[in-house]
């Protein structure tokens, strides 16, 4: 294994994954270079190069006697139950990130809708900490052509306001506990079956028209504030 040209990067990626999954808690001692060398069957020089990558990403620090300590603190964020995720994260000086899992137009008994599924989080170094899974339907009678936007890069609510002059105004939510399936568990870095909060919401504009129906699954790190009416 030590003969591979990028083996230290593979080791760094393995250790990073373990840290982000919570296998090593903030402030706790990390395995020594000797222990890591034996575990991965590589030289200590290779281990040092891997650890340097973790130091550069701010995941670990070198303490006295070159002892390594984990410095990753789980991020906790607060979100209103129907506010714009992107705007809320930017307000806390975070960089929002969205992965589009589905984007399609569907015919329903109520009329054609745009169906959008996104997994959303914040950028942490070269990684993303995912905080929500959002399954939205938007009526095309109110938002014709909205499917032409790239919602990996744009905010749904910002597009509604900017391009259609329609402002999300009120949210009505039903909350329940759900068990994380394998897909959500992988993105949220929890075990399958972990209890999570799921909110089914109807978002209306100032005229009380339903402009979005969305099912949101929240990661444990996201604290939710519930509001009935937050105005514009």
Short mmCIF file of C-alpha atoms in Angstrom, two decimals:
data_model
loop_
_atom_site.label_atom_id
_atom_site.label_comp_id
_atom_site.label_asym_id
_atom_site.label_seq_id
_atom_site.Cartn_x
_atom_site.Cartn_y
_atom_site.Cartn_z
CA UNK A 1 0.00 0.00 0.00
CA UNK A 2 2.89 2.36 0.83
CA UNK A 3 4.08 2.22 -2.78
CA UNK A 4 0.97 3.96 -4.13
CA UNK A 5 1.79 7.54 -5.15
CA UNK A 6 -1.27 9.08 -3.45
CA UNK A 7 -1.63 6.71 -0.51
CA UNK A 8 -1.36 9.55 2.00
CA UNK A 9 -4.42 11.19 0.40
CA UNK A 10 -6.38 7.94 0.73
CA UNK A 11 -5.42 7.73 4.41
CA UNK A 12 -6.40 11.37 4.96
CA UNK A 13 -9.78 10.74 3.31
CA UNK A 14 -10.40 7.69 5.52
CA UNK A 15 -9.51 9.60 8.68
CA UNK A 16 -11.56 12.61 7.61
CA UNK A 17 -14.61 10.43 7.07
CA UNK A 18 -14.17 8.92 10.55
CA UNK A 19 -13.93 12.39 12.11
CA UNK A 20 -17.00 13.72 10.31
CA UNK A 21 -18.99 10.63 11.30
CA UNK A 22 -18.23 11.40 14.95
CA UNK A 23 -15.88 8.47 15.58
CA UNK A 24 -13.48 10.95 17.18
CA UNK A 25 -14.92 13.67 19.38
CA UNK A 26 -13.74 17.28 19.51
CA UNK A 27 -10.73 17.72 21.79
CA UNK A 28 -10.04 14.01 22.16
CA UNK A 29 -6.60 12.52 21.41
CA UNK A 30 -6.08 11.11 17.94
CA UNK A 31 -4.17 7.85 17.30
CA UNK A 32 -0.42 8.40 17.30
CA UNK A 33 1.72 8.34 14.17
CA UNK A 34 3.04 4.97 15.30
CA UNK A 35 -0.49 3.58 15.74
CA UNK A 36 -1.64 4.93 12.36
CA UNK A 37 1.48 3.60 10.68
CA UNK A 38 0.72 0.12 12.00
CA UNK A 39 -2.98 0.37 11.17
CA UNK A 40 -2.46 1.37 7.53
CA UNK A 41 0.83 -0.53 7.10
CA UNK A 42 2.71 2.51 5.82
CA UNK A 43 5.71 4.53 6.94
CA UNK A 44 5.38 7.31 9.49
CA UNK A 45 6.40 9.77 6.77
CA UNK A 46 3.29 8.78 4.81
CA UNK A 47 1.16 9.17 7.95
CA UNK A 48 2.62 12.64 8.58
CA UNK A 49 1.69 13.73 5.05
CA UNK A 50 -1.88 12.50 5.60
CA UNK A 51 -2.12 14.33 8.92
CA UNK A 52 -0.84 17.53 7.34
CA UNK A 53 -3.84 17.47 5.01
CA UNK A 54 -6.17 17.19 8.00
CA UNK A 55 -4.35 20.07 9.71
CA UNK A 56 -4.78 22.21 6.59
CA UNK A 57 -8.54 21.54 6.62
CA UNK A 58 -8.79 22.45 10.29
CA UNK A 59 -9.94 19.01 11.36
CA UNK A 60 -7.02 18.32 13.70
CA UNK A 61 -4.22 20.28 15.39
CA UNK A 62 -0.81 19.31 16.67
CA UNK A 63 -0.48 19.75 20.40
CA UNK A 64 2.42 19.38 22.80
CA UNK A 65 4.79 16.56 21.94
CA UNK A 66 3.30 16.51 18.42
CA UNK A 67 0.20 14.80 19.82
CA UNK A 68 -2.73 15.21 17.42
CA UNK A 69 -6.13 16.37 18.65
CA UNK A 70 -9.45 16.56 16.82
CA UNK A 71 -10.74 20.12 16.49
CA UNK A 72 -13.98 19.51 14.63
CA UNK A 73 -17.00 20.85 16.49
CA UNK A 74 -20.40 19.74 15.16
CA UNK A 75 -22.13 22.74 13.61
CA UNK A 76 -25.61 23.50 14.86
CA UNK A 77 -27.77 25.81 12.81
CA UNK A 78 -31.22 27.32 13.33
CA UNK A 79 -33.81 27.65 10.58
CA UNK A 80 -37.34 29.03 10.48
CA UNK A 81 -39.75 26.38 9.32
CA UNK A 82 -40.60 28.10 6.04
CA UNK A 83 -37.81 30.60 5.46
CA UNK A 84 -35.39 30.44 2.56
CA UNK A 85 -32.68 27.96 3.49
CA UNK A 86 -30.07 29.75 1.38
CA UNK A 87 -30.83 33.16 2.84
CA UNK A 88 -30.89 31.81 6.38
CA UNK A 89 -27.50 30.14 6.04
CA UNK A 90 -25.95 33.21 4.39
CA UNK A 91 -27.22 35.31 7.30
CA UNK A 92 -25.04 33.15 9.56
CA UNK A 93 -22.05 33.67 7.25
CA UNK A 94 -22.28 30.14 5.87
CA UNK A 95 -22.03 29.16 2.22
CA UNK A 96 -25.16 27.19 1.27
CA UNK A 97 -24.93 24.20 -1.04
CA UNK A 98 -27.73 22.31 -2.79
CA UNK A 99 -27.64 18.99 -4.61
CA UNK A 100 -30.56 18.41 -6.98
CA UNK A 101 -31.78 14.82 -6.67
CA UNK A 102 -34.85 15.21 -8.91
CA UNK A 103 -36.30 17.98 -11.12
CA UNK A 104 -39.30 17.08 -13.26
CA UNK A 105 -42.68 18.28 -14.42
CA UNK A 106 -45.63 16.12 -13.39
CA UNK A 107 -49.36 16.03 -14.10
CA UNK A 108 -51.49 15.85 -10.95
CA UNK A 109 -55.26 16.00 -10.33
CA UNK A 110 -54.74 19.63 -9.27
CA UNK A 111 -52.85 20.47 -12.45
CA UNK A 112 -49.24 20.39 -13.69
CA UNK A 113 -46.53 20.91 -11.10
CA UNK A 114 -42.77 21.20 -10.96
CA UNK A 115 -41.35 18.52 -8.65
CA UNK A 116 -37.98 19.37 -7.09
CA UNK A 117 -36.00 17.27 -4.62
CA UNK A 118 -32.85 18.75 -3.10
CA UNK A 119 -30.42 17.78 -0.38
CA UNK A 120 -29.15 20.98 1.20
CA UNK A 121 -26.33 21.96 3.49
CA UNK A 122 -23.39 24.26 4.08
CA UNK A 123 -19.85 24.17 2.77
CA UNK A 124 -17.16 23.10 5.25
CA UNK A 125 -13.75 23.32 3.64
CA UNK A 126 -13.88 20.89 0.72
CA UNK A 127 -16.86 19.06 2.19
CA UNK A 128 -20.58 19.75 2.62
CA UNK A 129 -22.50 19.21 5.84
CA UNK A 130 -26.01 18.31 4.72
CA UNK A 131 -28.83 19.60 6.92
CA UNK A 132 -32.11 19.06 5.04
CA UNK A 133 -33.75 16.89 2.39
CA UNK A 134 -36.51 18.92 0.68
CA UNK A 135 -39.18 17.41 -1.60
CA UNK A 136 -41.12 20.31 -3.17
CA UNK A 137 -44.00 20.65 -5.62
CA UNK A 138 -44.73 24.04 -7.18
CA UNK A 139 -47.81 24.78 -9.36
CA UNK A 140 -46.84 25.60 -12.94
CA UNK A 141 -50.03 27.62 -13.33
CA UNK A 142 -48.45 30.19 -10.99
CA UNK A 143 -44.80 29.66 -11.97
CA UNK A 144 -44.66 28.81 -15.69
CA UNK A 145 -41.16 27.94 -16.87
CA UNK A 146 -39.70 27.72 -13.36
CA UNK A 147 -38.22 24.33 -14.29
CA UNK A 148 -35.71 26.13 -16.52
CA UNK A 149 -33.73 27.33 -13.49
CA UNK A 150 -30.75 25.53 -12.01
CA UNK A 151 -31.74 25.04 -8.39
CA UNK A 152 -28.38 23.62 -7.48
CA UNK A 153 -27.19 27.23 -7.83
CA UNK A 154 -30.36 29.29 -7.25
CA UNK A 155 -32.77 29.68 -4.34
CA UNK A 156 -36.36 28.68 -5.09
CA UNK A 157 -37.79 31.55 -3.03
CA UNK A 158 -35.42 34.09 -4.54
CA UNK A 159 -36.55 33.02 -8.02
CA UNK A 160 -40.21 33.31 -6.97
CA UNK A 161 -39.67 36.87 -5.77
CA UNK A 162 -37.31 38.06 -8.50
CA UNK A 163 -38.86 36.51 -11.60
CA UNK A 164 -42.53 36.20 -10.64
CA UNK A 165 -43.07 38.95 -8.07
CA UNK A 166 -44.56 36.40 -5.66
CA UNK A 167 -43.49 36.40 -2.03
CA UNK A 168 -43.68 33.33 0.23
CA UNK A 169 -45.60 34.68 3.21
CA UNK A 170 -47.08 32.02 5.49
CA UNK A 171 -46.26 28.45 6.34
CA UNK A 172 -48.51 25.76 7.74
CA UNK A 173 -46.68 22.70 9.02
CA UNK A 174 -47.40 19.20 10.21
CA UNK A 175 -44.49 17.61 12.08
CA UNK A 176 -43.79 13.96 12.74
CA UNK A 177 -40.90 11.71 13.69
CA UNK A 178 -39.44 9.47 11.00
CA UNK A 179 -36.61 6.95 10.86
CA UNK A 180 -33.68 7.82 8.59
CA UNK A 181 -33.54 5.60 5.53
CA UNK A 182 -30.16 4.57 4.13
CA UNK A 183 -29.97 7.48 1.68
CA UNK A 184 -30.76 10.17 4.26
CA UNK A 185 -28.56 8.47 6.86
CA UNK A 186 -25.61 8.56 4.48
CA UNK A 187 -26.07 12.27 3.70
CA UNK A 188 -26.70 13.28 7.32
CA UNK A 189 -23.93 10.99 8.61
CA UNK A 190 -26.17 9.18 11.05
CA UNK A 191 -27.10 5.53 11.42
CA UNK A 192 -30.02 4.16 9.40
CA UNK A 193 -33.08 4.20 11.63
CA UNK A 194 -32.00 7.32 13.55
CA UNK A 195 -35.11 9.34 14.60
CA UNK A 196 -35.46 12.56 12.60
CA UNK A 197 -38.06 15.31 12.31
CA UNK A 198 -40.07 15.57 9.09
CA UNK A 199 -42.26 18.57 8.31
CA UNK A 200 -44.98 18.65 5.68
CA UNK A 201 -45.61 22.30 4.82
CA UNK A 202 -47.89 24.37 2.67
CA UNK A 203 -46.42 27.76 1.82
CA UNK A 204 -48.83 30.52 0.77
CA UNK A 205 -48.44 34.01 -0.61
CA UNK A 206 -50.13 37.18 0.66
CA UNK A 207 -53.34 36.15 -1.13
CA UNK A 208 -53.33 32.77 0.63
CA UNK A 209 -52.60 30.87 -2.58
CA UNK A 210 -50.59 27.70 -2.04
CA UNK A 211 -47.35 28.32 -3.91
CA UNK A 212 -45.38 25.34 -2.60
CA UNK A 213 -46.03 22.04 -0.88
CA UNK A 214 -42.85 20.65 0.61
CA UNK A 215 -41.76 17.74 2.77
CA UNK A 216 -38.57 18.56 4.67
CA UNK A 217 -36.46 16.09 6.61
CA UNK A 218 -34.12 17.77 9.08
CA UNK A 219 -30.67 16.62 10.18
CA UNK A 220 -30.14 16.40 13.97
CA UNK A 221 -27.81 19.45 13.87
CA UNK A 222 -30.54 21.76 12.55
CA UNK A 223 -32.68 23.45 15.18
CA UNK A 224 -36.10 24.46 13.87
CA UNK A 225 -38.06 27.54 14.86
CA UNK A 226 -41.75 27.27 14.13
CA UNK A 227 -43.70 30.33 13.00
CA UNK A 228 -47.28 30.76 11.84
CA UNK A 229 -46.87 34.11 10.12
CA UNK A 230 -43.60 35.91 9.51
CA UNK A 231 -44.84 38.46 6.99
CA UNK A 232 -42.73 39.08 3.91
#
